[in-house]
Coordinates of C-alpha atoms in Angstrom, one line a residue:
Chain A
X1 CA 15.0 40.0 -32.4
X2 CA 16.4 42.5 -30.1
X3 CA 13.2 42.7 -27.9
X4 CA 13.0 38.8 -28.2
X5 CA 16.6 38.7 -25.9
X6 CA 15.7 41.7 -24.1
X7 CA 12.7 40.1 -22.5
X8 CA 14.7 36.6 -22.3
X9 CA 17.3 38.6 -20.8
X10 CA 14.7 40.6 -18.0
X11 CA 13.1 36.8 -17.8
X12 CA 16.7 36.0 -16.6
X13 CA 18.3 38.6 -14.5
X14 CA 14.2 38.5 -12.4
X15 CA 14.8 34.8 -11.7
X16 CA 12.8 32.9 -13.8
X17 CA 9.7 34.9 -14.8
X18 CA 7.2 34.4 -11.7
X19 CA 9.4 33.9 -9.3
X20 CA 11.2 37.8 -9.3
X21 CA 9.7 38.1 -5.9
X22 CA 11.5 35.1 -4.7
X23 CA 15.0 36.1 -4.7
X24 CA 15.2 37.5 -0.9
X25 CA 12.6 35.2 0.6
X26 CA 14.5 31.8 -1.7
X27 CA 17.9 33.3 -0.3
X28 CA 16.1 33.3 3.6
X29 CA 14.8 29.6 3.6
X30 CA 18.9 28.4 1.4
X31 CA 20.6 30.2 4.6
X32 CA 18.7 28.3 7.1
X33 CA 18.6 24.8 4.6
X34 CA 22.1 25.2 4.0
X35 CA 23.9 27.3 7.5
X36 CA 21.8 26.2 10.5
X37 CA 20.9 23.1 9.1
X38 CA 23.9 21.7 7.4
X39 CA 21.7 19.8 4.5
X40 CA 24.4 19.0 2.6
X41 CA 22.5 18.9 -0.8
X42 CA 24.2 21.8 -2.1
X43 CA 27.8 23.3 -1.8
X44 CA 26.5 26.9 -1.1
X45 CA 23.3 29.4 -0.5
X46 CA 23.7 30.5 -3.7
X47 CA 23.6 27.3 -5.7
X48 CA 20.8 26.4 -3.6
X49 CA 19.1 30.0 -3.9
X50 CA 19.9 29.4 -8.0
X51 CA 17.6 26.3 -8.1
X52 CA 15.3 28.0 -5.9
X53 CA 14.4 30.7 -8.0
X54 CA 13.9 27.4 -10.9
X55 CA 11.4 25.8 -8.5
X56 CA 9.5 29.3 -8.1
X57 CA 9.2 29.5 -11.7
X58 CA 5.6 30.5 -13.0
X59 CA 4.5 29.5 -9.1
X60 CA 1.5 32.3 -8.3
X61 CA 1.9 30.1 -4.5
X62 CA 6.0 30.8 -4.2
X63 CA 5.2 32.5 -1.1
X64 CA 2.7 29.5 0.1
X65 CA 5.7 27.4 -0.8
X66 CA 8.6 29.1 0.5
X67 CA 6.4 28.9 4.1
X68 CA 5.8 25.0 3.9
X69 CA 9.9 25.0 3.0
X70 CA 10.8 27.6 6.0
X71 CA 8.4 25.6 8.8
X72 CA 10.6 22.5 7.8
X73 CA 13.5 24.2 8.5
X74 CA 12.4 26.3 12.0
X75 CA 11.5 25.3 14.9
X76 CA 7.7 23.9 15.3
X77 CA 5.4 25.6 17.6
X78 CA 3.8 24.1 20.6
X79 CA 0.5 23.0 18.8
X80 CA 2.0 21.5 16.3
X81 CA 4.5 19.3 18.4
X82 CA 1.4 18.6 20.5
X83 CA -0.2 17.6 17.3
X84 CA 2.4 14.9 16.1
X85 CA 3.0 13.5 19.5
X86 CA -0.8 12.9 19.6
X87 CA -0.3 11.4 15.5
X88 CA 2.4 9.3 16.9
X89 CA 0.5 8.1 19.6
X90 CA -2.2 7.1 17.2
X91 CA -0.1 5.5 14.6
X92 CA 1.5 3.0 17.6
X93 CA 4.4 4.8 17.4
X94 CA 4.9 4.5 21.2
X95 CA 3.0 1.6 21.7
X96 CA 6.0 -0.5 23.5
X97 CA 6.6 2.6 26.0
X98 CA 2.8 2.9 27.0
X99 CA 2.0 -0.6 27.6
X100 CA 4.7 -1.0 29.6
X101 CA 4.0 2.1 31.5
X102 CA 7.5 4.3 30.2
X103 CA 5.9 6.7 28.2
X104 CA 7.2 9.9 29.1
X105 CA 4.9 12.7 27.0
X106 CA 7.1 15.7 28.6
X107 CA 10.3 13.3 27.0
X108 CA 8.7 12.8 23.8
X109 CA 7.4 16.4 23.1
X110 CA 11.0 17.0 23.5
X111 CA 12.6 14.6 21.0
X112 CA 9.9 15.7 18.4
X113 CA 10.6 18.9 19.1
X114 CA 13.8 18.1 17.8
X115 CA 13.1 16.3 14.9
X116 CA 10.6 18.8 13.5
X117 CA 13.6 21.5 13.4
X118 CA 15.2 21.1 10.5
X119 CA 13.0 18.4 9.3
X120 CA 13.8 17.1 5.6
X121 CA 10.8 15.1 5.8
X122 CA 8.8 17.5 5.9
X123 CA 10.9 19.5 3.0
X124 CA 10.1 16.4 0.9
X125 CA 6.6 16.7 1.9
X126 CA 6.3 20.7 1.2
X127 CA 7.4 19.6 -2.7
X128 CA 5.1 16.3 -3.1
X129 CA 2.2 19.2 -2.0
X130 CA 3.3 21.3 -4.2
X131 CA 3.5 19.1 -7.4
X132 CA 0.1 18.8 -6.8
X133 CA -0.7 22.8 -7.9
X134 CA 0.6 23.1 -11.6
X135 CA 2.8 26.3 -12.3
X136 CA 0.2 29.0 -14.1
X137 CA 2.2 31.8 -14.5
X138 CA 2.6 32.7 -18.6
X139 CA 5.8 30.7 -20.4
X140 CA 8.3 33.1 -21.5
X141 CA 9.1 30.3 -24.4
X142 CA 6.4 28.2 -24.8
X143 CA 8.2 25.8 -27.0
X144 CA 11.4 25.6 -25.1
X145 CA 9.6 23.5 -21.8
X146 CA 8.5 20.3 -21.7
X147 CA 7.7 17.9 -18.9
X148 CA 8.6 14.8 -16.7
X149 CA 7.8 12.4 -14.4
X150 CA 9.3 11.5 -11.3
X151 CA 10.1 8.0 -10.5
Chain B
X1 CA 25.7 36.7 -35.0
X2 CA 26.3 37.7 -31.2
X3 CA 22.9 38.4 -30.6
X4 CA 21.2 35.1 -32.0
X5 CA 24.2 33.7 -29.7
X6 CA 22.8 35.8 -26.7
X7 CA 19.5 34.7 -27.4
X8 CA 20.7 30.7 -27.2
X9 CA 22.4 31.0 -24.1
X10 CA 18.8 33.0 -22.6
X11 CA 16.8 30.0 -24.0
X12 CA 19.1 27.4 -22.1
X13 CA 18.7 28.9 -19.2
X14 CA 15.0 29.6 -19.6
X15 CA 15.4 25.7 -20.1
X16 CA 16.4 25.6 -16.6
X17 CA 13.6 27.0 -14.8
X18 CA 10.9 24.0 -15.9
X19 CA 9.3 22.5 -12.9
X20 CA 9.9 19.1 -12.2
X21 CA 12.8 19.2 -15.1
X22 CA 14.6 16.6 -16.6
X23 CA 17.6 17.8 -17.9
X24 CA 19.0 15.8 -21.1
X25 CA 22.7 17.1 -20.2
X26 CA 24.7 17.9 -16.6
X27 CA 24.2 21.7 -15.4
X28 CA 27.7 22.9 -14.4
X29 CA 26.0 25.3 -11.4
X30 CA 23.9 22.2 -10.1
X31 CA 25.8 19.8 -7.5
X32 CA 27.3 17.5 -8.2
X33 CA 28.0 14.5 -6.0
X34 CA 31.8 14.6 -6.1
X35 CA 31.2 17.5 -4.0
X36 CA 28.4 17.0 -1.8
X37 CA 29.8 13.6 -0.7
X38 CA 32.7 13.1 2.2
X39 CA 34.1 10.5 0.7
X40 CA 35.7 9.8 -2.8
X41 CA 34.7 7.7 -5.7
X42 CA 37.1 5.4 -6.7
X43 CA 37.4 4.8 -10.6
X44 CA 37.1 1.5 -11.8
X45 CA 36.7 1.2 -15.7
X46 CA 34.6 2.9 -18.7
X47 CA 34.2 6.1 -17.0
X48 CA 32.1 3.9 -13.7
X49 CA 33.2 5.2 -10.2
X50 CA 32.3 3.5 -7.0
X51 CA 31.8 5.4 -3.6
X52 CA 34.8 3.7 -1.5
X53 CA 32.3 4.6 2.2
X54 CA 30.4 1.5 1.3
X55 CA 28.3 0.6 2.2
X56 CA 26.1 3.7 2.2
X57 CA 23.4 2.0 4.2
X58 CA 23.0 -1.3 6.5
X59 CA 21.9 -2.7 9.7
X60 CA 25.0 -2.3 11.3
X61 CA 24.7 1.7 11.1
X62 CA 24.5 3.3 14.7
X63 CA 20.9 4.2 13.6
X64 CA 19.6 1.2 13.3
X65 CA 16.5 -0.6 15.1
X66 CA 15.8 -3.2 16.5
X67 CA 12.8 -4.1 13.8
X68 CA 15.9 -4.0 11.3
X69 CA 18.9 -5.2 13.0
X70 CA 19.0 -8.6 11.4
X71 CA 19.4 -7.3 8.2
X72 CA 18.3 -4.9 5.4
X73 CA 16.7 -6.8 2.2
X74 CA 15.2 -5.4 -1.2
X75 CA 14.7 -1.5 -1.3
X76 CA 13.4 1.1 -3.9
X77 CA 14.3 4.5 -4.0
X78 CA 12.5 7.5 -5.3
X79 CA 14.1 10.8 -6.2
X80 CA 12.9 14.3 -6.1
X81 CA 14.3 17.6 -6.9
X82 CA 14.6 20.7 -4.3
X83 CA 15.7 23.3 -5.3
X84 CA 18.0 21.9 -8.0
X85 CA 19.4 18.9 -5.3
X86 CA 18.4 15.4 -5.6
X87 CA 16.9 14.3 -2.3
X88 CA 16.7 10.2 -1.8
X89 CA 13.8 8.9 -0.7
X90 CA 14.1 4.6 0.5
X91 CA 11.2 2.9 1.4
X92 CA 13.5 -0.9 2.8
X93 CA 12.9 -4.0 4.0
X94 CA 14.5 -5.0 7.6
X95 CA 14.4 -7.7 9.1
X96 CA 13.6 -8.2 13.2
X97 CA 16.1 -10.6 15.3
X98 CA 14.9 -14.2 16.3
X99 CA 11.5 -14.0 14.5
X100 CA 13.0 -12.8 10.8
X101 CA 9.9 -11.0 10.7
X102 CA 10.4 -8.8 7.6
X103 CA 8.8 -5.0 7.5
X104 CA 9.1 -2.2 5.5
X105 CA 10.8 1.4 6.7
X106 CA 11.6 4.9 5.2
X107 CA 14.6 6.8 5.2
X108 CA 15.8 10.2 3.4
X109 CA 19.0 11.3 1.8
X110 CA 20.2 14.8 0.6
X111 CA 23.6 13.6 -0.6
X112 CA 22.9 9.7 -1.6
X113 CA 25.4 8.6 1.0
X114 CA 24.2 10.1 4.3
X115 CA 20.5 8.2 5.2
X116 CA 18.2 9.7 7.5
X117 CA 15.6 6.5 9.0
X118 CA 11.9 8.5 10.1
X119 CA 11.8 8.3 14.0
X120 CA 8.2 6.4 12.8
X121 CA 9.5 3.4 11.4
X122 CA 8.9 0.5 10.6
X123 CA 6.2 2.6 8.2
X124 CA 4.8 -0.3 6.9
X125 CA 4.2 -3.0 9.1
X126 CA 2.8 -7.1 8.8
X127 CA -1.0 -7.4 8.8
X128 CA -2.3 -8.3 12.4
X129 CA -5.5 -10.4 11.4
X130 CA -5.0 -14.3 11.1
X131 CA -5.7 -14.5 7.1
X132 CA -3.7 -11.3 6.0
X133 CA -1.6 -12.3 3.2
X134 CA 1.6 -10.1 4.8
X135 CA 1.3 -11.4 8.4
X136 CA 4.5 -13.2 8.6
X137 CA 6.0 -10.5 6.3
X138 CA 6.1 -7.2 4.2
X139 CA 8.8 -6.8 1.8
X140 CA 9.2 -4.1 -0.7
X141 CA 9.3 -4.8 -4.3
X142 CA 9.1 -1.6 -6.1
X143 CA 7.6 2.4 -5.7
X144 CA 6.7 5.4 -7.6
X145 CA 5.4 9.0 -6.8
X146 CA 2.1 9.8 -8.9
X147 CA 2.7 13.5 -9.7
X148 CA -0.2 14.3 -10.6
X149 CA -2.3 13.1 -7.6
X150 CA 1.0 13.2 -4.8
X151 CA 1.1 10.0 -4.2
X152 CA 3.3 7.3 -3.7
X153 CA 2.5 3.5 -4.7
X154 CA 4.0 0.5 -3.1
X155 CA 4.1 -3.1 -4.4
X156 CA 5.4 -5.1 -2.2
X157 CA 5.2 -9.3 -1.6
X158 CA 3.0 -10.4 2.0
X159 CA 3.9 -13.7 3.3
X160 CA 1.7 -15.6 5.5
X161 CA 3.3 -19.5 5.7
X162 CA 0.0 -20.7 6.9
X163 CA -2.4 -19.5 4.1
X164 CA -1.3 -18.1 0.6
X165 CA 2.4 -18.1 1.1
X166 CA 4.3 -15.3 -0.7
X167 CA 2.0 -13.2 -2.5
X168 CA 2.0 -9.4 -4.5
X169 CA 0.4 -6.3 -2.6
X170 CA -0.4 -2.7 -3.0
X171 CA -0.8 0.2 -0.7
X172 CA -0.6 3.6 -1.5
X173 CA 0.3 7.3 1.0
X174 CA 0.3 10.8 0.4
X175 CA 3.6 11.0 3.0
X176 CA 5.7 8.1 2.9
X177 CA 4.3 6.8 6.3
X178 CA 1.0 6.8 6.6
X179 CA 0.3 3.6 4.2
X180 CA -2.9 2.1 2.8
X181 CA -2.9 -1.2 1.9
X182 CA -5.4 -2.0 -0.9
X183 CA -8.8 -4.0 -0.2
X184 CA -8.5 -6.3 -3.1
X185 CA -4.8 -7.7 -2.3
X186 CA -2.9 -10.2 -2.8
X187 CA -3.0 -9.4 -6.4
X188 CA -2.0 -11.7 -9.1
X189 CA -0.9 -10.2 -12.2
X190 CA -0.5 -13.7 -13.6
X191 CA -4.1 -15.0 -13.4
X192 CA -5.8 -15.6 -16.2
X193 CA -2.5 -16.1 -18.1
X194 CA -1.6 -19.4 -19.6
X195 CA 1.1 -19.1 -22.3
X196 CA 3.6 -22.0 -21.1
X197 CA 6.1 -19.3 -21.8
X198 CA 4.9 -16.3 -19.8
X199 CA 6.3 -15.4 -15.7
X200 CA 4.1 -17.0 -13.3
X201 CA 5.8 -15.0 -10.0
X202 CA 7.2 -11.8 -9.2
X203 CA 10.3 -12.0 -7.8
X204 CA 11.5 -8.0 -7.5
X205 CA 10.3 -5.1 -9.4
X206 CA 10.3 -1.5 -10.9
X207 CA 7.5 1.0 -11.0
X208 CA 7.6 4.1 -13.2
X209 CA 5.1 6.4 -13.7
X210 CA 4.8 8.1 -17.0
X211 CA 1.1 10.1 -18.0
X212 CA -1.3 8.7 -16.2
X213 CA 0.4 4.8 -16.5
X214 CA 2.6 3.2 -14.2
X215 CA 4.9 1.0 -16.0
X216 CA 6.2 -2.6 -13.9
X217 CA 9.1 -3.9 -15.2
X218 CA 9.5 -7.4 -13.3
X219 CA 11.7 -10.1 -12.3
X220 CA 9.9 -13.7 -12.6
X221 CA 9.7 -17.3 -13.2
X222 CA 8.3 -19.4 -16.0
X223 CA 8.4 -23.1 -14.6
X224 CA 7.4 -26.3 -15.9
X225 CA 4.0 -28.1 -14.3
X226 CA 5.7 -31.3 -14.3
X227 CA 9.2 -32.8 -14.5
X228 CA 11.7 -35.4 -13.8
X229 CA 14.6 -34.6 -11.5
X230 CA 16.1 -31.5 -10.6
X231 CA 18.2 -31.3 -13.7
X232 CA 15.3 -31.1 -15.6
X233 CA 13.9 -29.0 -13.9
X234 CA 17.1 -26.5 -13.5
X235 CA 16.9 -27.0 -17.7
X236 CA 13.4 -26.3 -18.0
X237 CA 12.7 -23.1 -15.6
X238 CA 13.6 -19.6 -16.1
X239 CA 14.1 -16.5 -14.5
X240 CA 13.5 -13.6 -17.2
X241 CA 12.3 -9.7 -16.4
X242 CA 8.7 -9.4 -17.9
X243 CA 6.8 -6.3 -18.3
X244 CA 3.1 -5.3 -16.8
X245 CA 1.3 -2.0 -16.8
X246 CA -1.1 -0.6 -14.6
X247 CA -4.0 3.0 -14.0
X248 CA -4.6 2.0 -10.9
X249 CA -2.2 0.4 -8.9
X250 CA -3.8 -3.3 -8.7
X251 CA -5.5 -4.1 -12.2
X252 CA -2.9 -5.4 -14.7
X253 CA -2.1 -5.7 -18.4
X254 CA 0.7 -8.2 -18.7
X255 CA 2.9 -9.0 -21.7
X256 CA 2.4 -12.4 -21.6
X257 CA 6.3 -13.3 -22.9
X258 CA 9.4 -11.9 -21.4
X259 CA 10.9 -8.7 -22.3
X260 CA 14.4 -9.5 -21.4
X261 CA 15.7 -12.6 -21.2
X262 CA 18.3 -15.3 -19.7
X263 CA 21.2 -15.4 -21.7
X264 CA 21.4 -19.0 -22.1
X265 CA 21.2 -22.5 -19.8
X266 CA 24.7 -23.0 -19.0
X267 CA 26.3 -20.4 -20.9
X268 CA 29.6 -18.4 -20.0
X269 CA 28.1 -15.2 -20.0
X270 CA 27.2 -13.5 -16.6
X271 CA 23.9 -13.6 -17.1
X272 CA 23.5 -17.3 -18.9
X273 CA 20.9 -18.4 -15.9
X274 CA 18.6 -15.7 -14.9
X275 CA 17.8 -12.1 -14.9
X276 CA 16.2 -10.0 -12.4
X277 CA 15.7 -6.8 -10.1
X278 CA 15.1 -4.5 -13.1
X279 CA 15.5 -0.9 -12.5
X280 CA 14.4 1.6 -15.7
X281 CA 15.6 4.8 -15.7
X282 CA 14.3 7.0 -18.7
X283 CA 16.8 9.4 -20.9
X284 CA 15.4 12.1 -23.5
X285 CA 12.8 11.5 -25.9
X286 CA 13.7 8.5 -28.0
X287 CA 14.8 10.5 -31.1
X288 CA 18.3 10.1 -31.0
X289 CA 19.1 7.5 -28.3
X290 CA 16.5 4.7 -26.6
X291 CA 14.1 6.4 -24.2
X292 CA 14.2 3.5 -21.4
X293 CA 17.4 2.2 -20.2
X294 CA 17.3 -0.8 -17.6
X295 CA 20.0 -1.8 -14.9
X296 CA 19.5 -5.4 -13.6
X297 CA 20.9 -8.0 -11.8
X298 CA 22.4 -10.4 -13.8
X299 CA 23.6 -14.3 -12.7
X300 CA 25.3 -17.5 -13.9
X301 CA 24.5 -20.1 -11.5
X302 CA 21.3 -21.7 -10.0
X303 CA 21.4 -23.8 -7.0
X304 CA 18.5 -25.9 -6.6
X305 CA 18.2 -27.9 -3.6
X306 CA 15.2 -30.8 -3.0
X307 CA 13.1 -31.0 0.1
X308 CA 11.5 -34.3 0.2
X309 CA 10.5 -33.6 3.6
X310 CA 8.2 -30.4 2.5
X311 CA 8.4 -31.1 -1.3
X312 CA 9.6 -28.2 -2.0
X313 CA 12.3 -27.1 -4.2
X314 CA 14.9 -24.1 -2.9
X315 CA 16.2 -22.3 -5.5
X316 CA 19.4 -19.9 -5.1
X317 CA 21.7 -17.9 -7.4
X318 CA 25.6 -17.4 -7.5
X319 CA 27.6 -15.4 -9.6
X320 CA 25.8 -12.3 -9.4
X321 CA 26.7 -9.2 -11.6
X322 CA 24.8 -6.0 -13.3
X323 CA 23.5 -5.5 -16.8
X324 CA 22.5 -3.0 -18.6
X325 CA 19.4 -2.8 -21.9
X326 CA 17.9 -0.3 -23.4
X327 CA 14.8 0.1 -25.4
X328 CA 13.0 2.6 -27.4
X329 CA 9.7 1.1 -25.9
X330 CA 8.5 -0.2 -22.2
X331 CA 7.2 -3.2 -23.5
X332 CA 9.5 -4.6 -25.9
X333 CA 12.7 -4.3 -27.6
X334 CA 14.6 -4.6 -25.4
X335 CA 18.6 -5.2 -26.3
X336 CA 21.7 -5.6 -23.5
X337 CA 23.6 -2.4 -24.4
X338 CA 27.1 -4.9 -23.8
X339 CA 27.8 -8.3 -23.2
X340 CA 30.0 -7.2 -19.7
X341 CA 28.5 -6.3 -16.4
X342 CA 29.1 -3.1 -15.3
X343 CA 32.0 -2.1 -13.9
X344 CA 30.9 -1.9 -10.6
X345 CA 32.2 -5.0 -9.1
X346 CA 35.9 -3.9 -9.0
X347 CA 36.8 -6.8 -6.2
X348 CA 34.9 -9.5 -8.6
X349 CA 32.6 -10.7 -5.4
X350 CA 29.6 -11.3 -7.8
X351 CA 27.1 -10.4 -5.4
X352 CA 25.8 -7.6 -6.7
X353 CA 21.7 -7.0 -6.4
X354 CA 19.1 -5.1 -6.6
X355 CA 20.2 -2.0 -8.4
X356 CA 18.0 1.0 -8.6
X357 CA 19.6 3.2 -11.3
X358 CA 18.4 7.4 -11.7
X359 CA 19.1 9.6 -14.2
X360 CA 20.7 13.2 -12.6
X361 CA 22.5 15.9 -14.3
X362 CA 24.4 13.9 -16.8
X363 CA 25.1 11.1 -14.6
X364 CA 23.3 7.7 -14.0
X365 CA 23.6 7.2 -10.4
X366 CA 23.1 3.6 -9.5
X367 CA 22.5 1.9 -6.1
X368 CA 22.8 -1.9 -5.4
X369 CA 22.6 -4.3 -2.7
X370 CA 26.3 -6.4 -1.9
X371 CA 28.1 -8.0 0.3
X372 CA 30.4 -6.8 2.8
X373 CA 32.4 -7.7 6.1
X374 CA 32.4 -6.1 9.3
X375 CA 35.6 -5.5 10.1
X376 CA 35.3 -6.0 14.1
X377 CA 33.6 -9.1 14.3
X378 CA 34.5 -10.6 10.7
X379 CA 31.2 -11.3 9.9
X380 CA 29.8 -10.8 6.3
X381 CA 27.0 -8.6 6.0
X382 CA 24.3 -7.0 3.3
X383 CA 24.4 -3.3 2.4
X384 CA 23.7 -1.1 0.1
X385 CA 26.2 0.6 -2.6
X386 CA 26.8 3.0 -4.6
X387 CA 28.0 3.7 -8.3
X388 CA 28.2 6.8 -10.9
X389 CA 29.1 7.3 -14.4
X390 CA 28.6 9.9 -17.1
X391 CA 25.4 9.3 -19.2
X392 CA 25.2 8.6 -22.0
X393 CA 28.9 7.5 -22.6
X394 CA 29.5 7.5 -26.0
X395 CA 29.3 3.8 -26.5
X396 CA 25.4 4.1 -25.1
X397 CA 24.7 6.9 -27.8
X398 CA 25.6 5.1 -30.9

C-alpha cells in the first residue's frame, strides 16, 4: 500500500507521469499564452502550466506538441507568412482587392504577419492534430481513466 | 486510515491528467468563468446566472463584415480543452446587406464572451454553379469534431429559390476553414420515410459524436398532405425534435416518431406549440443520473399566414422560451426535467433561440440567440447570449 501512494505520489509531484519533462518547456509556452499574449483563458501561468502538464500526460510527442503550441504563440517566419498569403490568395481571400487592382502583397504580408503572432487558431489547430496521436505512455491507474468525446 | 486517505486524494488527481477529460465534478484549480470574464453574471433564479455584457456576439460588433452586417442567424459551437481552458469554437450564419445572401463564418473564444472572427471569413460560402442546392444560401444547422479522425462535420441547409428550395447539406474540414462540401448533397434524411407521424424537414439541429456515431438530434415538421383552412392546418401540423444517427456524415438512420414532443395544441404551457433547436449535452455515465441532457427552444404560439399569390403558407413562432429533458438514451426517453423554462429570460422577452448548452467543470454553460436593442439608434437587433448554472442541481439528480 505504501509503495502504491509512493508511486501515485512521484506520478504527482513529476506532473502527470509522461509529461515530467514538461514542466519548464509547459511553463515557457503559459508565459507567452498568458503574458505577451493576454489569452484570457486562464487567471495565471500557473493554472495554465497545471493543465498543461494534464494535456502532456502519457504524450511520447509533448515536445512535438509544445512546438505546434509555441509557433502559435511567436512570431511566424518569412516562409511561412509567404506561405499563407499565397493560401489566402488561393482560397479568394483577396479576391475583391485583386480584381480591382488594390492588392497590396507588401500590406498583406504585414497584417498576416500579425495575425499569425499570437494566433489562437492555430492553438486550436495544434490540439485537433494532436487528438489525432493517442497518448501511449503506461497508465499509472489503469482503472481510474476513462474517455470522452468532444462535441 | 491517513494513508488510504493519501492514496484517494493521489487517485483524484491522477483523475485529472486524462486526455480529452470529462470531468463529472468542477475542479477548484481549473477557471472558472466568473473570473476569466470582464463582466458579471447577474443571478436570476434556481442557481441560473446570466452574463449582463449581452450580447456576447452580433453584427453590430466593431468586427464585423460586411458579408454579416445584416445580421447573425443560427450558430453551433464546439468546445475544446487547452491546457485545462475551454476555447469556443462558432462556426455562424451572417447575413450580407441588400441581397440577404446568407453564409457561414468562424470565430474563436477563450473566455466565452470575447469572439475572435478568422481574417478568412466568410469560411463557408454559397455554391457558384446555377443548380447548387446552397446558391442563394448557406446556413449552419449543427457541427461536431470527429476525434478520432480530426475532423469537423457541418450540416447545414442550401437554398436555391429557383430549383430545390431549402434543402440539408454536408461538408466536412480538418481546420475550421478549409470546407468540403459532400458530392451526394442535398441529403434527405426523410426519404423513404412514410409514417404520417414522423418529421418530414429539418428545421435546426445538434450533432454529437460519441464512438464512431454521430448522434443528430433535430427540430422538424410533421404536416398534413391535405387540409381545409389554416386552422386546420395550425391543428394538424407539428413542430417536434426527432432523432437521426449517422457513420458517415450523409447516410441516415432515422427514428421515424419524435423523441420530444409539443406540449399540446393550444395549451398554457411555454412550449404547447412547438419545440425545436435541440442542443444535447452529455453528463457521466448514466448510472446515477441520465447520460443526455437536452436544452431547446421552446414556444406557445404559431403564426400562420396564407399566400394565395405563391400558395404558400408562412409559418412563424411567438412566445419563445428554453426547456430542458433528459434521457438515459439518444433515441428515446426522453422526459422535460420541469414544466418552467429556464431561468434565463429574466426581462420575460420570450425570444429566446437556438441554445447550444456544454458541460464544463460543474457548470452547464448555455448560449442562445435573443433579442436586443441598440441603444444609439433604437433599433432591435439579434445576438447571442449567455447563461451558467451549477450542474447537476440537485433537482436534476433526483
Amino acid at each position: 500500500m505504501t509503495r502504491i501512494a509512493l508511486l501515485l505520489a512521484c506520478a504527482l509531484l513529476f506532473g502527470c507521469g509522461g509529461s515530467g519533462d514538461s514542466g519548464p518547456r509547459c511553463e515557457q509556452v503559459c508565459r507567452k499564452f498568458v503574458n505577451v499574449c493576454g489569452w484570457p483563458a486562464w487567471t495565471s501561468v500557473e493554472q495554465c502550466k497545471r493543465g498543461c502538464l494534464e494535456d502532456m500526460y502519457r504524450r511520447s510527442d509533448a515536445n512535438e506538441v509544445l512546438d505546434c503550441y509555441a509557433a502559435a504563440a511567436d512570431p511566424p517566419t518569412t516562409e511561412a507568412v509567404n506561405a499563407a498569403v499565397d493560401e489566402a490568395v488561393a482560397r479568394g481571400v483577396y479576391d475583391s482587392g485583386i480584381s480591382q487592382g488594390t492588392f497590396d502583397r507588401a500590406a498583406a504580408l504585414s497584417q498576416m504577419t500579425e495575425q499569425m503572432t499570437c494566433d489562437p487558431f492555430a492553438a486550436v489547430q495544434c490540439k485537433t492534430d494532436a487528438v489525432l496521436v493517442r497518448p501511449d505512455l503506461p497508465l499509472v491507474n489503469e482503472d481510474s481513466v476513462g474517455s470522452s468525446s468532444p462535441d | 486510515m491517513r494513508l488510504r486517505a493519501l492514496v484517494l486524494v493521489l487517485a483524484v488527481g491522477l483523475l485529472s491528467c486524462e486526455e480529452e477529460y470529462n470531468y463529472l465534478t468542477s475542479v477548484e484549480y481549473r477557471p472558472d468563468i466568473h473570473d476569466v470574464v470582464e463582466c458579471d453574471f447577474s443571478p436570476t433564479e434556481e442557481g441560473w446566472e446570466r452574463y449582463t455584457c449581452l450580447p456576447v456576439f452580433s453584427d453590430r460588433d466593431p468586427e464585423s463584415e460586411p458579408w454579416e452586417s445584416s445580421g447573425i442567424g443560427d450558430f453551433d459551437i464546439v468546445q475544446r480543452e487547452i491546457f485545462g481552458a475551454p476555447f469556443y469554437q462558432m462556426w455562424y450564419s451572417g447575413q450580407a446587406p441588400f441581397t440577404g445572401t446568407e453564409e457561414i463564418g468562424y470565430a474563436l473564444s477563450m473566455d466565452a464572451t470575447n469572439w475572435i472572427r478568422h481574417p478568412w471569413n466568410p469560411v463557408l460560402k454559397t455554391g457558384e454553379r446555377e443548380g447548387d442546392f446552397d446558391r442563394d444560401g448557406a446556413s449552419v444547422g449543427c457541427i461536431a469534431f470527429d476525434g478520432r479522425l480530426g475532423r469537423y462535420h457541418l450540416w447545414y441547409t442550401g437554398t436555391n429559390s429557383e430549383a430545390s428550395g431549402t434543402t440539408f447539406g454536408h461538408a466536412t474540414s480538418t481546420d475550421g476553414t478549409l470546407w468540403l462540401k459532400d458530392l451526394q448533397n442535398p441529403l434527405d434524411p426523410f426519404a423513404g420515410i412514410t409514417s404520417p407521424t414522423s418529421i418530414s424537414r429539418v428545421w435546426g439541429c445538434d450533432a454529437l459524436y460519441e464512438d464512431g456515431l454521430f448522434h443528430l438530434w433535430v427540430g422538424g415538421v410533421t404536416r398534413p398532405d391535405n387540409f381545409a383552412g389554416l386552422e386546420e392546418f395550425l391543428e394538424q401540423t407539428h413542430y417536434d425534435v426527432g432523432y437521426m444517427s449517422t457513420v458517415d456524415g450523409v447516410n441516415f438512420d432515422v427514428v421515424e416518431q419524435p423523441v420530444l414532443l409539443h406540449t399540446q395544441h393550444r395549451g398554457p404551457q411555454f412550449d404547447a406549440e412547438g419545440v425545436h433547436k435541440p442542443s444535447v449535452f452529455t453528463f457521466g455515465d448514466g448510472t446515477e443520473t441520465d447520460r443526455y441532457w437536452m436544452l431547446y427552444a421552446g414556444y406557445n404560439d404559431v403564426i400562420a399566414t396564407d399566400d394565395p399569390g405563391s400558395n404558400l403558407i408562412f409559418i412563424g413562432q411567438e412566445g419563445q422560451s428554453l426547456g430542458l429533458a433528459s434521457s438515459n438514451a439518444p433515441d428515446s426517453g426522453w422526459e422535460r426535467v420541469t414544466d418552467t423554462p429556464v431561468p434565463l429570460d429574466p426581462d420575460l422577452t420570450r425570444t429566446l433561440d437556438s441554445p447550444r448548452a456544454f458541460f464544463i467543470n460543474g457548470r452547464v454553460h448555455v448560449f442562445f440567440t435573443d433579442s436586443f436593442v441598440d441603444e444609439e439608434s433604437g433599433e432591435e437587433f439579434t445576438g447571442i447570449g449567455l447563461g451558467i448554472a451549477p450542474f447537476p442541481s440537485s433537482e436534476e439528480s433526483q
